């Protein structure tokens, strides 16, 4: 074998080895990609919903309210307002103290307290002021002045949600604060035809809810707000089928922006 032909043979062998190595790497990448896809958490999996509930719970608050003739701090303390059961829930949307809830949760109250989840940096209830209310949309924007930055929830695009999508609600049904319930979106753009009001096209879900969930968030599997829980349908014949309705996040964001502008 000549030096030239030997060099050619060794070069060809090197190319074959390189090609085999590249092919092995490429096949490994494909195999790893398939494995990653196979082991990824599917939407609505128990693990993903547990994560969403953990994220959402940090931004969900309870709303306590009353009408007191004397609204001084001493009178509020004497009334024991901070120890009462929540009349509804809310969700923190700004780490500096912005909170969204339903208008009917705060209606008639001249003293409002916000109670934060256990384990949060803000362990004591804070008095809230009403930035603005939209009774037609049944939304209210509140503000508190926290001692520390709060955990704020992120908004989801409610226009992209579809029936069958998993969702969770967090609130205070019958005063049981921090209660998590799970279900799926049953319908979108639901018109409840409220007389004398501009109708909101609600998100309908089968998430079990009760009085005390009002104003609390409806989260998607990523722990983002898709809606603000507002209504529960209770049939006279005692049907046990949950019919819950939430104000879509897109509507809530528009209302919040308008209330902010009006308050300036």
mmCIF file of N, CA and C in Angstrom, residues 85-171:
data_model
loop_
_atom_site.group_PDB
_atom_site.id
_atom_site.type_symbol
_atom_site.label_atom_id
_atom_site.label_comp_id
_atom_site.label_asym_id
_atom_site.label_seq_id
_atom_site.Cartn_x
_atom_site.Cartn_y
_atom_site.Cartn_z
ATOM 1 N N UNK A 85 -65.406 35.274 60.359
ATOM 2 C CA UNK A 85 -65.314 34.454 59.150
ATOM 3 C C UNK A 85 -65.307 35.360 57.923
ATOM 4 N N UNK A 86 -64.620 34.913 56.901
ATOM 5 C CA UNK A 86 -64.535 35.690 55.672
ATOM 6 C C UNK A 86 -65.885 35.740 54.977
ATOM 7 N N UNK A 87 -66.183 36.890 54.395
ATOM 8 C CA UNK A 87 -67.407 37.010 53.606
ATOM 9 C C UNK A 87 -67.141 36.710 52.140
ATOM 10 N N UNK A 88 -65.885 36.582 51.782
ATOM 11 C CA UNK A 88 -65.507 36.281 50.410
ATOM 12 C C UNK A 88 -64.006 36.181 50.287
ATOM 13 N N UNK A 89 -63.526 36.131 49.064
ATOM 14 C CA UNK A 89 -62.095 35.989 48.808
ATOM 15 C C UNK A 89 -61.652 37.049 47.816
ATOM 16 N N UNK A 90 -60.366 37.108 47.590
ATOM 17 C CA UNK A 90 -59.787 38.021 46.619
ATOM 18 C C UNK A 90 -58.458 37.474 46.164
ATOM 19 N N UNK A 91 -57.850 38.167 45.201
ATOM 20 C CA UNK A 91 -56.553 37.717 44.709
ATOM 21 C C UNK A 91 -55.644 38.928 44.536
ATOM 22 N N UNK A 92 -54.410 38.769 44.992
ATOM 23 C CA UNK A 92 -53.415 39.833 44.881
ATOM 24 C C UNK A 92 -52.927 39.900 43.443
ATOM 25 N N UNK A 93 -53.027 41.099 42.835
ATOM 26 C CA UNK A 93 -52.554 41.266 41.452
ATOM 27 C C UNK A 93 -51.376 42.235 41.371
ATOM 28 N N UNK A 94 -51.018 42.850 42.498
ATOM 29 C CA UNK A 94 -49.866 43.732 42.535
ATOM 30 C C UNK A 94 -49.104 43.523 43.815
ATOM 31 N N UNK A 95 -47.793 43.320 43.714
ATOM 32 C CA UNK A 95 -47.039 43.007 44.938
ATOM 33 C C UNK A 95 -46.965 44.187 45.899
ATOM 34 N N UNK A 96 -47.414 45.375 45.435
ATOM 35 C CA UNK A 96 -47.447 46.535 46.320
ATOM 36 C C UNK A 96 -48.782 46.685 47.038
ATOM 37 N N UNK A 97 -49.744 45.747 46.777
ATOM 38 C CA UNK A 97 -50.968 45.760 47.562
ATOM 39 C C UNK A 97 -52.269 45.861 46.811
ATOM 40 N N UNK A 98 -52.275 45.704 45.490
ATOM 41 C CA UNK A 98 -53.524 45.713 44.723
ATOM 42 C C UNK A 98 -54.205 44.350 44.803
ATOM 43 N N UNK A 99 -55.522 44.374 45.052
ATOM 44 C CA UNK A 99 -56.295 43.148 45.213
ATOM 45 C C UNK A 99 -57.603 43.281 44.448
ATOM 46 N N UNK A 100 -57.987 42.226 43.759
ATOM 47 C CA UNK A 100 -59.262 42.188 43.043
ATOM 48 C C UNK A 100 -60.207 41.253 43.780
ATOM 49 N N UNK A 101 -61.471 41.657 43.872
ATOM 50 C CA UNK A 101 -62.521 40.815 44.432
ATOM 51 C C UNK A 101 -63.814 41.166 43.714
ATOM 52 N N UNK A 102 -64.924 40.622 44.175
ATOM 53 C CA UNK A 102 -66.220 40.944 43.595
ATOM 54 C C UNK A 102 -66.838 42.146 44.299
ATOM 55 N N UNK A 103 -67.602 42.912 43.537
ATOM 56 C CA UNK A 103 -68.260 44.083 44.115
ATOM 57 C C UNK A 103 -69.232 43.687 45.214
ATOM 58 N N UNK A 104 -69.924 42.566 45.039
ATOM 59 C CA UNK A 104 -70.916 42.193 46.053
ATOM 60 C C UNK A 104 -70.270 41.704 47.347
ATOM 61 N N UNK A 105 -68.986 41.371 47.303
ATOM 62 C CA UNK A 105 -68.273 40.956 48.520
ATOM 63 C C UNK A 105 -68.053 42.156 49.440
ATOM 64 N N UNK A 106 -67.809 43.323 48.857
ATOM 65 C CA UNK A 106 -67.504 44.506 49.666
ATOM 66 C C UNK A 106 -68.710 45.430 49.830
ATOM 67 N N UNK A 107 -69.827 45.100 49.193
ATOM 68 C CA UNK A 107 -71.001 45.982 49.237
ATOM 69 C C UNK A 107 -71.506 46.150 50.671
ATOM 70 N N UNK A 108 -71.812 47.398 51.057
ATOM 71 C CA UNK A 108 -72.388 47.690 52.363
ATOM 72 C C UNK A 108 -71.399 47.782 53.500
ATOM 73 N N UNK A 109 -70.129 47.519 53.233
ATOM 74 C CA UNK A 109 -69.119 47.550 54.301
ATOM 75 C C UNK A 109 -68.340 48.858 54.241
ATOM 76 N N UNK A 110 -68.142 49.471 55.384
ATOM 77 C CA UNK A 110 -67.272 50.653 55.436
ATOM 78 C C UNK A 110 -65.927 50.334 56.091
ATOM 79 N N UNK A 111 -65.790 49.098 56.572
ATOM 80 C CA UNK A 111 -64.515 48.615 57.102
ATOM 81 C C UNK A 111 -64.220 47.274 56.447
ATOM 82 N N UNK A 112 -63.085 47.187 55.801
ATOM 83 C CA UNK A 112 -62.680 45.952 55.136
ATOM 84 C C UNK A 112 -61.299 45.548 55.620
ATOM 85 N N UNK A 113 -61.167 44.280 55.960
ATOM 86 C CA UNK A 113 -59.868 43.723 56.320
ATOM 87 C C UNK A 113 -59.520 42.610 55.351
ATOM 88 N N UNK A 114 -58.259 42.505 55.062
ATOM 89 C CA UNK A 114 -57.758 41.428 54.203
ATOM 90 C C UNK A 114 -56.891 40.509 55.045
ATOM 91 N N UNK A 115 -57.243 39.230 55.009
ATOM 92 C CA UNK A 115 -56.470 38.237 55.757
ATOM 93 C C UNK A 115 -55.666 37.411 54.757
ATOM 94 N N UNK A 116 -54.397 37.215 55.047
ATOM 95 C CA UNK A 116 -53.478 36.573 54.121
ATOM 96 C C UNK A 116 -53.282 35.095 54.491
ATOM 97 N N UNK A 117 -52.833 34.293 53.516
ATOM 98 C CA UNK A 117 -52.682 32.854 53.789
ATOM 99 C C UNK A 117 -51.630 32.586 54.846
ATOM 100 N N UNK A 118 -51.793 31.471 55.532
ATOM 101 C CA UNK A 118 -50.827 31.080 56.554
ATOM 102 C C UNK A 118 -49.453 30.888 55.940
ATOM 103 N N UNK A 119 -48.455 31.328 56.670
ATOM 104 C CA UNK A 119 -47.095 31.157 56.189
ATOM 105 C C UNK A 119 -46.604 32.291 55.306
ATOM 106 N N UNK A 120 -47.480 33.247 54.996
ATOM 107 C CA UNK A 120 -47.044 34.361 54.159
ATOM 108 C C UNK A 120 -46.280 35.366 55.014
ATOM 109 N N UNK A 121 -45.537 36.241 54.334
ATOM 110 C CA UNK A 121 -44.754 37.245 55.057
ATOM 111 C C UNK A 121 -45.663 38.225 55.789
ATOM 112 N N UNK A 122 -46.876 38.402 55.265
ATOM 113 C CA UNK A 122 -47.837 39.306 55.888
ATOM 114 C C UNK A 122 -48.790 38.466 56.733
ATOM 115 N N UNK A 123 -48.478 38.305 58.004
ATOM 116 C CA UNK A 123 -49.268 37.403 58.841
ATOM 117 C C UNK A 123 -50.452 38.092 59.516
ATOM 118 N N UNK A 124 -50.423 39.400 59.647
ATOM 119 C CA UNK A 124 -51.516 40.120 60.313
ATOM 120 C C UNK A 124 -52.488 40.668 59.269
ATOM 121 N N UNK A 125 -53.803 40.665 59.563
ATOM 122 C CA UNK A 125 -54.766 41.253 58.622
ATOM 123 C C UNK A 125 -54.482 42.735 58.404
ATOM 124 N N UNK A 126 -54.749 43.211 57.210
ATOM 125 C CA UNK A 126 -54.539 44.611 56.876
ATOM 126 C C UNK A 126 -55.856 45.258 56.476
ATOM 127 N N UNK A 127 -56.022 46.512 56.868
ATOM 128 C CA UNK A 127 -57.210 47.231 56.454
ATOM 129 C C UNK A 127 -57.073 47.617 54.981
ATOM 130 N N UNK A 128 -58.162 47.457 54.246
ATOM 131 C CA UNK A 128 -58.154 47.735 52.814
ATOM 132 C C UNK A 128 -59.018 48.941 52.504
ATOM 133 N N UNK A 129 -58.607 49.689 51.509
ATOM 134 C CA UNK A 129 -59.422 50.774 50.978
ATOM 135 C C UNK A 129 -59.935 50.369 49.604
ATOM 136 N N UNK A 130 -61.100 50.884 49.241
ATOM 137 C CA UNK A 130 -61.694 50.575 47.945
ATOM 138 C C UNK A 130 -61.211 51.608 46.933
ATOM 139 N N UNK A 131 -60.478 51.136 45.936
ATOM 140 C CA UNK A 131 -60.008 52.021 44.875
ATOM 141 C C UNK A 131 -61.147 52.348 43.924
ATOM 142 N N UNK A 132 -61.950 51.338 43.622
ATOM 143 C CA UNK A 132 -63.071 51.545 42.716
ATOM 144 C C UNK A 132 -63.930 50.308 42.626
ATOM 145 N N UNK A 133 -65.177 50.506 42.189
ATOM 146 C CA UNK A 133 -66.145 49.416 42.066
ATOM 147 C C UNK A 133 -66.867 49.533 40.730
ATOM 148 N N UNK A 134 -67.037 48.418 40.067
ATOM 149 C CA UNK A 134 -67.879 48.338 38.875
ATOM 150 C C UNK A 134 -68.979 47.330 39.180
ATOM 151 N N UNK A 135 -70.156 47.847 39.554
ATOM 152 C CA UNK A 135 -71.247 46.966 39.970
ATOM 153 C C UNK A 135 -71.761 46.130 38.803
ATOM 154 N N UNK A 136 -71.734 46.687 37.585
ATOM 155 C CA UNK A 136 -72.225 45.942 36.430
ATOM 156 C C UNK A 136 -71.368 44.716 36.144
ATOM 157 N N UNK A 137 -70.066 44.877 36.267
ATOM 158 C CA UNK A 137 -69.156 43.746 36.057
ATOM 159 C C UNK A 137 -68.966 42.932 37.326
ATOM 160 N N UNK A 138 -69.495 43.434 38.467
ATOM 161 C CA UNK A 138 -69.362 42.789 39.776
ATOM 162 C C UNK A 138 -67.896 42.626 40.171
ATOM 163 N N UNK A 139 -67.136 43.706 39.997
ATOM 164 C CA UNK A 139 -65.712 43.681 40.347
ATOM 165 C C UNK A 139 -65.363 44.893 41.206
ATOM 166 N N UNK A 140 -64.420 44.698 42.113
ATOM 167 C CA UNK A 140 -63.921 45.779 42.953
ATOM 168 C C UNK A 140 -62.409 45.678 43.038
ATOM 169 N N UNK A 141 -61.769 46.842 43.039
ATOM 170 C CA UNK A 141 -60.316 46.913 43.189
ATOM 171 C C UNK A 141 -60.016 47.493 44.561
ATOM 172 N N UNK A 142 -59.237 46.759 45.351
ATOM 173 C CA UNK A 142 -58.867 47.177 46.702
ATOM 174 C C UNK A 142 -57.373 47.447 46.774
ATOM 175 N N UNK A 143 -56.989 48.174 47.822
ATOM 176 C CA UNK A 143 -55.568 48.388 48.067
ATOM 177 C C UNK A 143 -55.279 48.247 49.553
ATOM 178 N N UNK A 144 -54.198 47.545 49.840
ATOM 179 C CA UNK A 144 -53.666 47.470 51.193
ATOM 180 C C UNK A 144 -52.241 48.001 51.160
ATOM 181 N N UNK A 145 -51.712 48.288 52.330
ATOM 182 C CA UNK A 145 -50.329 48.784 52.431
ATOM 183 C C UNK A 145 -49.525 47.772 53.244
ATOM 184 N N UNK A 146 -48.958 46.791 52.555
ATOM 185 C CA UNK A 146 -48.274 45.696 53.258
ATOM 186 C C UNK A 146 -46.909 46.113 53.797
ATOM 187 N N UNK A 147 -46.475 45.373 54.794
ATOM 188 C CA UNK A 147 -45.151 45.603 55.364
ATOM 189 C C UNK A 147 -44.066 45.004 54.473
ATOM 190 N N UNK A 148 -44.447 43.995 53.689
ATOM 191 C CA UNK A 148 -43.508 43.337 52.786
ATOM 192 C C UNK A 148 -44.177 43.185 51.425
ATOM 193 N N UNK A 149 -43.362 42.923 50.417
ATOM 194 C CA UNK A 149 -43.891 42.658 49.086
ATOM 195 C C UNK A 149 -44.768 41.408 49.123
ATOM 196 N N UNK A 150 -45.893 41.489 48.440
ATOM 197 C CA UNK A 150 -46.826 40.372 48.420
ATOM 198 C C UNK A 150 -46.582 39.472 47.209
ATOM 199 N N UNK A 151 -47.065 38.243 47.300
ATOM 200 C CA UNK A 151 -47.028 37.324 46.153
ATOM 201 C C UNK A 151 -48.209 37.649 45.250
ATOM 202 N N UNK A 152 -47.929 38.153 44.070
ATOM 203 C CA UNK A 152 -48.983 38.531 43.132
ATOM 204 C C UNK A 152 -49.165 37.442 42.081
ATOM 205 N N UNK A 153 -50.419 37.170 41.745
ATOM 206 C CA UNK A 153 -50.727 36.185 40.719
ATOM 207 C C UNK A 153 -50.594 36.808 39.336
ATOM 208 N N UNK A 154 -50.353 35.969 38.348
ATOM 209 C CA UNK A 154 -50.285 36.414 36.961
ATOM 210 C C UNK A 154 -51.631 36.166 36.277
ATOM 211 N N UNK A 155 -51.920 36.987 35.284
ATOM 212 C CA UNK A 155 -53.140 36.825 34.510
ATOM 213 C C UNK A 155 -52.918 35.838 33.360
ATOM 214 N N UNK A 156 -53.950 35.083 33.047
ATOM 215 C CA UNK A 156 -53.946 34.247 31.855
ATOM 216 C C UNK A 156 -54.834 34.901 30.799
ATOM 217 N N UNK A 157 -54.717 34.437 29.582
ATOM 218 C CA UNK A 157 -55.557 34.920 28.482
ATOM 219 C C UNK A 157 -56.828 34.093 28.452
ATOM 220 N N UNK A 158 -57.920 34.654 28.973
ATOM 221 C CA UNK A 158 -59.163 33.880 29.043
ATOM 222 C C UNK A 158 -59.768 33.625 27.672
ATOM 223 N N UNK A 159 -59.359 34.387 26.664
ATOM 224 C CA UNK A 159 -59.903 34.180 25.316
ATOM 225 C C UNK A 159 -59.435 32.855 24.717
ATOM 226 N N UNK A 160 -58.371 32.285 25.271
ATOM 227 C CA UNK A 160 -57.821 31.059 24.698
ATOM 228 C C UNK A 160 -58.278 29.797 25.420
ATOM 229 N N UNK A 161 -59.042 29.933 26.488
ATOM 230 C CA UNK A 161 -59.454 28.732 27.215
ATOM 231 C C UNK A 161 -60.557 28.001 26.462
ATOM 232 N N UNK A 162 -60.656 26.699 26.706
ATOM 233 C CA UNK A 162 -61.603 25.856 25.990
ATOM 234 C C UNK A 162 -62.310 24.920 26.958
ATOM 235 N N UNK A 163 -63.541 24.494 26.623
ATOM 236 C CA UNK A 163 -64.227 23.504 27.457
ATOM 237 C C UNK A 163 -63.379 22.246 27.601
ATOM 238 N N UNK A 164 -63.365 21.726 28.815
ATOM 239 C CA UNK A 164 -62.563 20.550 29.120
ATOM 240 C C UNK A 164 -61.230 20.872 29.755
ATOM 241 N N UNK A 165 -60.841 22.145 29.704
ATOM 242 C CA UNK A 165 -59.566 22.553 30.296
ATOM 243 C C UNK A 165 -59.657 22.482 31.815
ATOM 244 N N UNK A 166 -58.649 21.893 32.489
ATOM 245 C CA UNK A 166 -58.690 21.806 33.958
ATOM 246 C C UNK A 166 -58.490 23.162 34.612
ATOM 247 N N UNK A 167 -59.231 23.422 35.671
ATOM 248 C CA UNK A 167 -59.124 24.662 36.434
ATOM 249 C C UNK A 167 -59.290 24.359 37.914
ATOM 250 N N UNK A 168 -58.779 25.258 38.760
ATOM 251 C CA UNK A 168 -58.955 25.124 40.202
ATOM 252 C C UNK A 168 -59.420 26.459 40.767
ATOM 253 N N UNK A 169 -60.215 26.390 41.815
ATOM 254 C CA UNK A 169 -60.670 27.588 42.526
ATOM 255 C C UNK A 169 -60.109 27.550 43.937
ATOM 256 N N UNK A 170 -59.767 28.724 44.451
ATOM 257 C CA UNK A 170 -59.319 28.847 45.841
ATOM 258 C C UNK A 170 -60.134 29.960 46.482
ATOM 259 N N UNK A 171 -60.685 29.688 47.644
ATOM 260 C CA UNK A 171 -61.506 30.685 48.316
ATOM 261 C C UNK A 171 -61.828 30.284 49.733
#
